[in-house]
Short mmCIF file of C-alpha atoms in Angstrom, two decimals:
data_model
loop_
_atom_site.label_atom_id
_atom_site.label_comp_id
_atom_site.label_asym_id
_atom_site.label_seq_id
_atom_site.Cartn_x
_atom_site.Cartn_y
_atom_site.Cartn_z
CA UNK A 1322 -5.98 -114.02 142.10
CA UNK A 1323 -6.37 -110.57 143.70
CA UNK A 1324 -9.78 -109.83 145.14
CA UNK A 1325 -11.70 -107.14 146.96
CA UNK A 1326 -12.33 -107.97 150.61
CA UNK A 1327 -14.92 -106.50 152.97
CA UNK A 1328 -15.46 -106.61 156.70
CA UNK A 1329 -17.58 -107.40 158.54
CA UNK A 1330 -19.66 -109.83 156.55
CA UNK A 1331 -22.71 -108.98 158.67
CA UNK A 1332 -23.33 -105.95 160.87
CA UNK A 1333 -26.35 -105.54 163.12
CA UNK A 1334 -26.97 -102.13 164.65
CA UNK A 1335 -29.64 -100.11 166.38
CA UNK A 1336 -31.36 -97.29 164.56
CA UNK A 1337 -29.50 -94.01 165.10
CA UNK A 1338 -26.12 -95.65 165.62
CA UNK A 1339 -23.09 -95.01 163.46
CA UNK A 1340 -21.58 -97.82 161.42
CA UNK A 1341 -18.37 -98.10 159.46
CA UNK A 1342 -18.09 -100.64 156.69
CA UNK A 1343 -14.60 -101.56 155.59
CA UNK A 1344 -13.17 -102.59 152.27
CA UNK A 1345 -9.73 -103.46 150.99
CA UNK A 1346 -9.71 -102.88 147.22
CA UNK A 1347 -7.41 -104.69 144.83
CA UNK A 1348 -3.97 -103.28 145.48
CA UNK A 1349 -3.12 -101.63 142.16
CA UNK A 1350 -6.59 -100.27 141.51
CA UNK A 1351 -7.16 -96.54 141.54
CA UNK A 1352 -10.94 -96.14 141.55
CA UNK A 1353 -13.19 -97.27 144.35
CA UNK A 1354 -16.95 -97.56 144.62
CA UNK A 1355 -19.74 -98.35 147.01
CA UNK A 1356 -23.03 -99.89 145.92
CA UNK A 1357 -25.94 -101.16 147.89
CA UNK A 1358 -28.60 -103.76 147.24
CA UNK A 1359 -31.76 -103.74 149.31
CA UNK A 1360 -33.15 -107.26 149.62
CA UNK A 1361 -35.00 -108.22 146.45
CA UNK A 1362 -34.09 -105.01 144.65
CA UNK A 1363 -31.44 -104.02 142.16
CA UNK A 1364 -27.87 -103.00 142.85
CA UNK A 1365 -27.66 -99.21 143.24
CA UNK A 1366 -24.65 -96.94 142.88
CA UNK A 1367 -23.76 -94.85 145.92
CA UNK A 1368 -20.40 -93.19 145.34
CA UNK A 1369 -17.12 -93.35 143.46
CA UNK A 1370 -13.78 -92.23 144.84
CA UNK A 1371 -10.50 -91.36 143.19
CA UNK A 1372 -7.37 -89.56 144.29
CA UNK A 1373 -8.69 -89.13 147.82
CA UNK A 1374 -11.88 -87.43 146.84
CA UNK A 1375 -15.39 -88.26 145.74
CA UNK A 1376 -15.73 -88.37 141.95
CA UNK A 1377 -19.44 -88.90 141.75
CA UNK A 1378 -22.28 -89.70 144.06
CA UNK A 1379 -25.91 -90.64 143.68
CA UNK A 1380 -28.89 -89.00 145.34
CA UNK A 1381 -28.91 -91.86 147.83
CA UNK A 1382 -25.54 -90.69 149.14
CA UNK A 1383 -26.79 -87.89 151.37
CA UNK A 1384 -25.16 -86.16 154.33
CA UNK A 1385 -25.53 -89.26 156.49
CA UNK A 1386 -22.95 -91.04 154.35
CA UNK A 1387 -19.23 -90.42 154.05
CA UNK A 1388 -16.29 -92.26 152.57
CA UNK A 1389 -12.65 -92.24 153.44
CA UNK A 1390 -9.40 -93.86 152.48
CA UNK A 1391 -7.61 -93.60 155.83
CA UNK A 1392 -4.47 -95.37 154.69
CA UNK A 1393 -3.01 -96.95 151.58
CA UNK A 1394 -5.21 -100.00 151.63
CA UNK A 1395 -8.57 -99.44 153.34
CA UNK A 1396 -11.64 -97.75 151.91
CA UNK A 1397 -14.49 -97.12 154.32
CA UNK A 1398 -18.14 -96.17 154.17
CA UNK A 1399 -19.58 -94.48 157.25
CA UNK A 1400 -23.26 -94.07 157.96
CA UNK A 1401 -23.62 -91.53 160.74
CA UNK A 1402 -27.11 -92.19 162.05
CA UNK A 1403 -28.55 -95.37 160.62
CA UNK A 1404 -32.18 -95.66 159.62
CA UNK A 1405 -34.27 -98.77 159.14
CA UNK A 1406 -34.19 -98.23 155.39
CA UNK A 1407 -30.41 -98.41 155.38
CA UNK A 1408 -30.71 -102.17 155.86
CA UNK A 1409 -29.15 -103.65 152.75
CA UNK A 1410 -26.15 -105.47 151.35
CA UNK A 1411 -23.33 -103.01 150.76
CA UNK A 1412 -20.81 -103.87 148.07
CA UNK A 1413 -17.42 -102.30 147.60
CA UNK A 1414 -15.85 -102.41 144.14
CA UNK A 1415 -12.62 -101.27 142.60
CA UNK A 1416 -11.24 -100.77 139.12
CA UNK A 1417 -7.95 -99.87 137.52
CA UNK A 1418 -9.49 -97.27 135.26
CA UNK A 1419 -12.60 -95.20 135.70
CA UNK A 1420 -14.96 -97.90 134.50
CA UNK A 1421 -14.48 -96.75 130.95
CA UNK A 1422 -12.22 -99.43 129.65
CA UNK A 1423 -12.00 -101.69 132.64
CA UNK A 1424 -14.38 -103.62 134.77
CA UNK A 1425 -15.29 -103.10 138.39
CA UNK A 1426 -14.53 -106.01 140.70
CA UNK A 1427 -16.89 -106.48 143.59
CA UNK A 1428 -16.21 -107.59 147.13
CA UNK A 1429 -18.36 -110.17 148.91
CA UNK A 1430 -20.49 -107.51 150.57
CA UNK A 1431 -21.48 -106.51 154.09
CA UNK A 1432 -25.03 -107.22 155.11
CA UNK A 1433 -26.21 -104.34 157.29
CA UNK A 1434 -29.26 -104.91 159.44
CA UNK A 1435 -30.70 -101.88 161.24
CA UNK A 1436 -33.10 -102.71 164.07
CA UNK B 726 -33.57 -90.89 133.69
CA UNK B 727 -30.98 -93.55 133.02
CA UNK B 728 -32.36 -97.07 133.02
CA UNK B 729 -31.39 -100.64 132.29
CA UNK B 730 -34.14 -103.18 131.68
CA UNK B 731 -33.59 -106.91 131.68
CA UNK B 732 -35.88 -109.63 130.44
CA UNK B 733 -37.13 -112.07 131.33
CA UNK B 734 -37.08 -111.47 135.08
CA UNK B 735 -36.96 -115.19 135.70
CA UNK B 736 -36.43 -118.27 133.62
CA UNK B 737 -36.61 -121.99 134.37
CA UNK B 738 -34.91 -124.42 132.00
CA UNK B 739 -33.57 -127.95 132.01
CA UNK B 740 -29.96 -128.97 131.82
CA UNK B 741 -28.72 -128.90 128.26
CA UNK B 742 -31.05 -126.13 127.14
CA UNK B 743 -29.76 -122.92 125.55
CA UNK B 744 -30.92 -119.63 127.02
CA UNK B 745 -30.81 -116.02 125.85
CA UNK B 746 -30.98 -113.21 128.35
CA UNK B 747 -31.84 -109.71 127.21
CA UNK B 748 -30.73 -106.30 128.35
CA UNK B 749 -31.79 -102.94 126.97
CA UNK B 750 -30.47 -99.61 128.16
CA UNK B 751 -31.04 -95.89 127.97
CA UNK B 752 -28.05 -94.27 129.58
CA UNK B 753 -26.54 -90.84 129.18
CA UNK B 754 -22.84 -90.91 128.28
CA UNK B 755 -22.92 -94.66 127.77
CA UNK B 756 -19.46 -96.21 127.82
CA UNK B 757 -19.75 -99.95 128.28
CA UNK B 758 -22.13 -102.79 128.98
CA UNK B 759 -21.22 -105.34 131.60
CA UNK B 760 -22.66 -108.70 132.56
CA UNK B 761 -22.29 -110.13 136.04
CA UNK B 762 -23.36 -113.41 137.64
CA UNK B 763 -24.70 -113.14 141.17
CA UNK B 764 -25.05 -116.32 143.13
CA UNK B 765 -25.18 -115.91 146.87
CA UNK B 766 -23.49 -112.60 147.38
CA UNK B 767 -21.16 -110.51 145.25
CA UNK B 768 -21.64 -110.03 141.51
CA UNK B 769 -18.83 -111.75 139.66
CA UNK B 770 -17.69 -110.33 136.38
CA UNK B 771 -18.53 -112.12 133.13
CA UNK B 772 -18.11 -109.72 130.20
CA UNK B 773 -17.55 -106.11 129.33
CA UNK B 774 -18.67 -104.93 125.91
CA UNK B 775 -17.80 -101.60 124.38
CA UNK B 776 -18.08 -102.19 120.63
CA UNK B 777 -21.12 -103.16 118.60
CA UNK B 778 -21.30 -106.47 116.85
CA UNK B 779 -18.24 -108.08 118.38
CA UNK B 780 -19.12 -111.25 120.21
CA UNK B 781 -17.29 -112.09 123.39
CA UNK B 782 -17.08 -115.72 124.43
CA UNK B 783 -16.08 -117.58 127.53
CA UNK B 784 -16.75 -121.29 127.42
CA UNK B 785 -20.48 -121.83 127.06
CA UNK B 786 -21.25 -118.15 127.60
CA UNK B 787 -21.24 -115.48 124.93
CA UNK B 788 -22.46 -111.94 124.66
CA UNK B 789 -22.90 -109.25 122.05
CA UNK B 790 -23.77 -105.57 122.09
CA UNK B 791 -25.87 -103.53 119.65
CA UNK B 792 -25.19 -99.84 120.28
CA UNK B 793 -27.60 -98.74 117.59
CA UNK B 794 -30.57 -100.57 119.08
CA UNK B 795 -29.27 -100.13 122.65
CA UNK B 796 -29.34 -103.72 123.77
CA UNK B 797 -27.20 -106.67 124.61
CA UNK B 798 -27.81 -110.40 124.89
CA UNK B 799 -26.13 -113.05 126.97
CA UNK B 800 -26.29 -116.59 125.64
CA UNK B 801 -25.64 -119.71 127.64
CA UNK B 802 -25.47 -122.99 125.74
CA UNK B 803 -25.75 -126.50 127.19
CA UNK B 804 -26.85 -125.11 130.55
CA UNK B 805 -25.82 -126.83 133.75
CA UNK B 806 -27.27 -126.66 137.25
CA UNK B 807 -24.25 -124.59 138.24
CA UNK B 808 -25.45 -121.85 135.90
CA UNK B 809 -28.36 -121.20 138.24
CA UNK B 810 -27.95 -117.62 139.42
CA UNK B 811 -29.13 -114.08 138.90
CA UNK B 812 -27.53 -112.53 135.83
CA UNK B 813 -27.05 -108.80 136.10
CA UNK B 814 -26.62 -106.38 133.26
CA UNK B 815 -25.06 -103.00 133.99
CA UNK B 816 -24.39 -99.98 131.82
CA UNK B 817 -21.24 -98.01 132.51
CA UNK B 818 -21.72 -94.26 132.50
CA UNK B 819 -19.12 -91.75 133.64
CA UNK B 820 -17.53 -94.29 135.91
CA UNK B 821 -20.52 -95.66 137.78
CA UNK B 822 -22.59 -98.69 136.85
CA UNK B 823 -26.35 -98.61 136.40
CA UNK B 824 -27.78 -102.05 137.03
CA UNK B 825 -30.88 -103.78 135.79
CA UNK B 826 -33.02 -105.86 138.13
CA UNK B 827 -31.45 -109.07 136.87
CA UNK B 828 -32.70 -112.29 135.35
CA UNK B 829 -33.05 -115.19 137.74
CA UNK B 830 -32.08 -118.35 135.91
CA UNK B 831 -32.94 -121.74 137.38
CA UNK B 832 -31.52 -124.80 135.66
CA UNK B 833 -33.20 -128.04 136.66
CA UNK B 834 -31.46 -131.42 136.34
#
């Protein structure tokens, strides 16, 4: 069964460093998403991406964040200068349609720890 | 402000019990209501509901949506220890999902 994959599973970085989280969505899906979940809190939407551009983004997704689909398979989230409060589990998700009539399938997540 | 509220926040039952998890929502441009099960890491999809009053079933799990009263329930019958997890409710709005805090279900043998 096709699934969303994410690498790495755990990333530890120093405050102020740049990190890139990688995702490979399900191959025939067209819409891609990033969510985050701070430990003990709810899953929060960051950004959605379609046709090589951002469709929507939340207020969390400020100028420190960027997304890219550098090739036909990868979808990345970059955090330019990490802060302590960026420590969270980051989930990538993908869907065939824009969440209206289809579900979003989640990857296993990348746990980001900022020291 | 869009919000999704789940209740109870946690629940402890014994194997064989039936449980009902609740989810209410206030979301602009509501499109769909989704239930996910989160064990150790990623939320795994259970149901997507778009129409009122139509029950969806998968084995011992079932769910229904009431778009007039803005809520959904997830039922689990004959619970098993493997059902222990956090159950997440999410409302779909313009393509992104707005999640509730989840209900932590613990099923004791």
